[in-house]
Amino acid sequence: MSTHEPVVRVEGVSKIFPRGNVVALQDIDLTLAPQEFVSLIGPSGCGKSTLLRVIGDLIDPTAGTVTINGKPARQARSDHDYGIVFQDAVLFEWRTVSKNIALPLELLGWDRARRKARVEEMLELVELQQFGDHHPWQLSGGMQQRVAIARAFAFEPALLLMDEPFGALDEMTRERLNLELLAIWQHLASTVVFVTHSISEAVFLSTRVVVMSPRPGRIAGLVEIDLPSPRTAETREEPRFFELVTQVRELLRLRGEHLLPEEEQLLREAAE
Amino acid sequence: MSPRRSLEWLPAIVVFVSAIAIWDLAIRAFNIQQFLLPTPGAIISSFWTERHTLWPAGWYTFKEALGGFVVGSLLGMATATVIGRFKVIGVAILPLAIAANAVPIIAFAPIFDVWFNPLSPHSKMAIAGVLCFLPVMVNTLRGLQSASPRQIELMRSYASSDLEIWRRVRVPTALPFVFTALKVASVLAMIGAIVGEYFGGSFNALGVLINSDANIFNFERAWAGILVASLLGLALYAAVVATERVVVNWAPEYRDS
Amino acid sequence: MTNASVRRAAGRSLAVLALLAALLVFWEVYRWVWTSAGWTWPFVVTDTSMPHVWTIAKAFGQPAQVNQPPLITVLLHKALFTAKEAAVGFALGAVIGFTLGVALVHSRTLQRGFLPYIVASQTIPILAIAPMVVVWVNPKLPSNLQGWGAVAVIAAYLTFFPVVINTLRGLQSADARALDLMRTYAASRWTVLWKLRVPTSLPYVFSALRIAATACVVGAIIGELPSGLQSGLGGAIINFNQYYSIEPQELWATNIVAAALGIIFFVTVVAAEKVIVHRAPEVPT
């Protein structure tokens, strides 16, 4: 992978959902450099999840193009260039934790020995070594998400798409998983697109925060996060952290308007 | 079985023993005519003494039921698989198939006898098969259609083909549904075979035997025959449940142990 | 009814008619292919084993026996008779099943004690015990209920099982947090039952009633067989079965009416559910 060629290039992407004529995204331009950690943040209905899915070629844009590693999004998907994590873990109930992590590897045709080795690596990475033979329902929500993350990183994709992966967890688990995620990110030198509702999470994790606003969905502003790396639990207590959080919050308040409940509902339905 | 598990069976055993005791007492006390309901003792003794007649007859009928169960269920699963590949057809057919399930198949028993020699086991197998086909087909279809959209989205992010999605998501999701239907079908198969025999069948068959015993007022053996039929139906049901435990060990019902 | 639901209903009726038409066409095509090719598997196709569609249709309009009303009229009367048995059996079985479910939900011990036998009861072939039920029940009934009353009991026997099982499941399916809430109101068991458990159980109960709708018709027809009742469809089946080699179309006509009866019961329950619960039936599991 070349060093300065953008990993993700979003150009003029618009998405209109026919039902309700909802303009979920309008003319989005965004470029991601390698190894960036970019958060998408905004109120409900600003299109952040939609944008994530357009990047992942899970939704077709109405206009505009998405290029990943120089390829069109569709090809990037068939070439398995990215991994994805959803808000709920989306594990397969009928597979053990190990087999869940192994799923993409099976699909990629890895042989058994290689799969086994990689699964063990990933279990260590997310600190679930004892739980390989457990079934998903035997694990807590936080543990399930760690399995989902292990699965997403299992084949070491260069790009990771994450849709509010920690949204359903309590704050303490969230903060712990944030640190784990950063460690994995740096260890594997991936690029991450991270959708979140939480301003402090966005600032804590990212190198850059993209603030979006709804009606229609568009980019309201960008905030470069110049906090030192690697981030630690103490980073949340630094003055610069609060400044950045405030900056993002102001941007949200000024540009992020609030939707009427009916519009929110329409957007939510359209996104499903 | 652990001591705790065996304790769970205690109430059922108590009920069973009490029921038998009450049954026996009631018959003696109220002098209920023996031809309606013999004492449990009489039935058991007939069950034992006539076992050389009853069990072969039961086995004969059981084979009819088993054959119908296997063929009907396999056909049901196959049909559902084929229909399930074409989403539009599946959605349209499901309510119709559910309504078709409301047809009393048993009314067609005499016609099956005409088609397949009434003395041959095939006519009863056909009834059992038809009875099993619909519930299995309906439930398999429903199971295949109930895969979580998120899981399918995940598979699409891996650029999986439709066949892979079918194999890795839809089929495992459908399994609990299939087994629910198989449990129902296992009971229906035996009953279908016996009811089919009412309209005529080989003298080797249990249903015919029970019927003729009732007609000549040999109620002890008739009830013993019913006991055999019931046990065989339960055996098939238990076999399905045991298989389910192994295949679907991840299902919610087995979690809280 | 909204425009969309009217359109959906029209679409569905069209689909049903199309399916029936396809079935008739398939029937005749199958007949033609098998008779031309002379195949004997799975069974030999003759005018007796597979009468023409129009033969059966014509049979509806003609009397089955000399000096009798047309077959369709006769069959409709018999269908009504069977329907009466089925409906009473349905009501009886539903009430008993629901009551049993309510009785069992409060005690795991009772459940463990009785559920295995409730399940096992369904493995007893009702046809075998039907004659005994008939002989036992009939004398206990007032004379105007005799005969068909026993058949209704048999229909109830087939009905109560799905209702018990599903009522129990439904009553148990109340959210644990909702139960806790009721606890904070110091609600009595009775209150919890009627204000929380029963409403929660409705989808499950209706799912069972849909199965029961079919079961009661089957039970009624089967119950009539050993009772020797001439007035119902079961009696017609036995009758026409005897004449099958001469007049096969009459048995077919009877079966068509029986099938229609089963479907009508089922559709009625589905419609009732829509009205009572104000929404489409849940997918039963």
mmCIF file of C-alpha atoms in Angstrom, chain A residues 53 77-78 80 84 86 88 90-95 104 106-107 137 151, chain B residues 150-151 153-160 164 168-169 172-173 249-250 255:
data_model
loop_
_atom_site.group_PDB
_atom_site.id
_atom_site.type_symbol
_atom_site.label_atom_id
_atom_site.label_comp_id
_atom_site.label_asym_id
_atom_site.label_seq_id
_atom_site.Cartn_x
_atom_site.Cartn_y
_atom_site.Cartn_z
ATOM 1 C CA ARG A 53 -22.455 1.690 4.573
ATOM 2 C CA ARG A 77 -15.641 -5.389 -0.961
ATOM 3 C CA SER A 78 -15.044 -8.467 -3.122
ATOM 4 C CA HIS A 80 -12.072 -8.184 1.297
ATOM 5 C CA ILE A 84 -16.947 -4.205 9.745
ATOM 6 C CA PHE A 86 -21.921 -3.233 14.079
ATOM 7 C CA ASP A 88 -24.672 -5.281 18.242
ATOM 8 C CA VAL A 90 -23.984 -9.974 15.253
ATOM 9 C CA LEU A 91 -22.357 -13.194 16.252
ATOM 10 C CA PHE A 92 -23.675 -16.528 15.048
ATOM 11 C CA GLU A 93 -25.432 -18.226 17.954
ATOM 12 C CA TRP A 94 -24.641 -21.658 16.616
ATOM 13 C CA ARG A 95 -20.894 -21.127 16.556
ATOM 14 C CA PRO A 104 -14.067 -14.615 7.649
ATOM 15 C CA GLU A 106 -13.052 -19.785 6.450
ATOM 16 C CA LEU A 107 -14.642 -17.654 3.776
ATOM 17 C CA TRP A 137 -25.022 -16.202 24.930
ATOM 18 C CA ARG A 151 -13.492 -11.200 14.098
ATOM 19 C CA ARG B 150 -27.660 -8.007 10.275
ATOM 20 C CA GLN B 151 -26.037 -11.394 9.899
ATOM 21 C CA GLU B 153 -25.285 -7.830 5.981
ATOM 22 C CA LEU B 154 -22.184 -9.120 7.712
ATOM 23 C CA MET B 155 -21.853 -11.904 5.152
ATOM 24 C CA ARG B 156 -22.266 -9.366 2.344
ATOM 25 C CA SER B 157 -19.440 -7.373 3.807
ATOM 26 C CA TYR B 158 -17.390 -10.505 3.230
ATOM 27 C CA ALA B 159 -18.623 -10.527 -0.378
ATOM 28 C CA SER B 160 -20.214 -13.929 0.215
ATOM 29 C CA GLU B 164 -22.564 -19.293 1.129
ATOM 30 C CA ARG B 168 -23.727 -20.493 6.742
ATOM 31 C CA VAL B 169 -26.614 -18.377 7.952
ATOM 32 C CA PRO B 172 -28.392 -22.944 10.872
ATOM 33 C CA THR B 173 -31.072 -20.364 11.643
ATOM 34 C CA ASN B 249 -27.467 -27.589 21.306
ATOM 35 C CA TRP B 250 -27.115 -23.849 21.006
ATOM 36 C CA ARG B 255 -29.310 -22.599 27.650
#
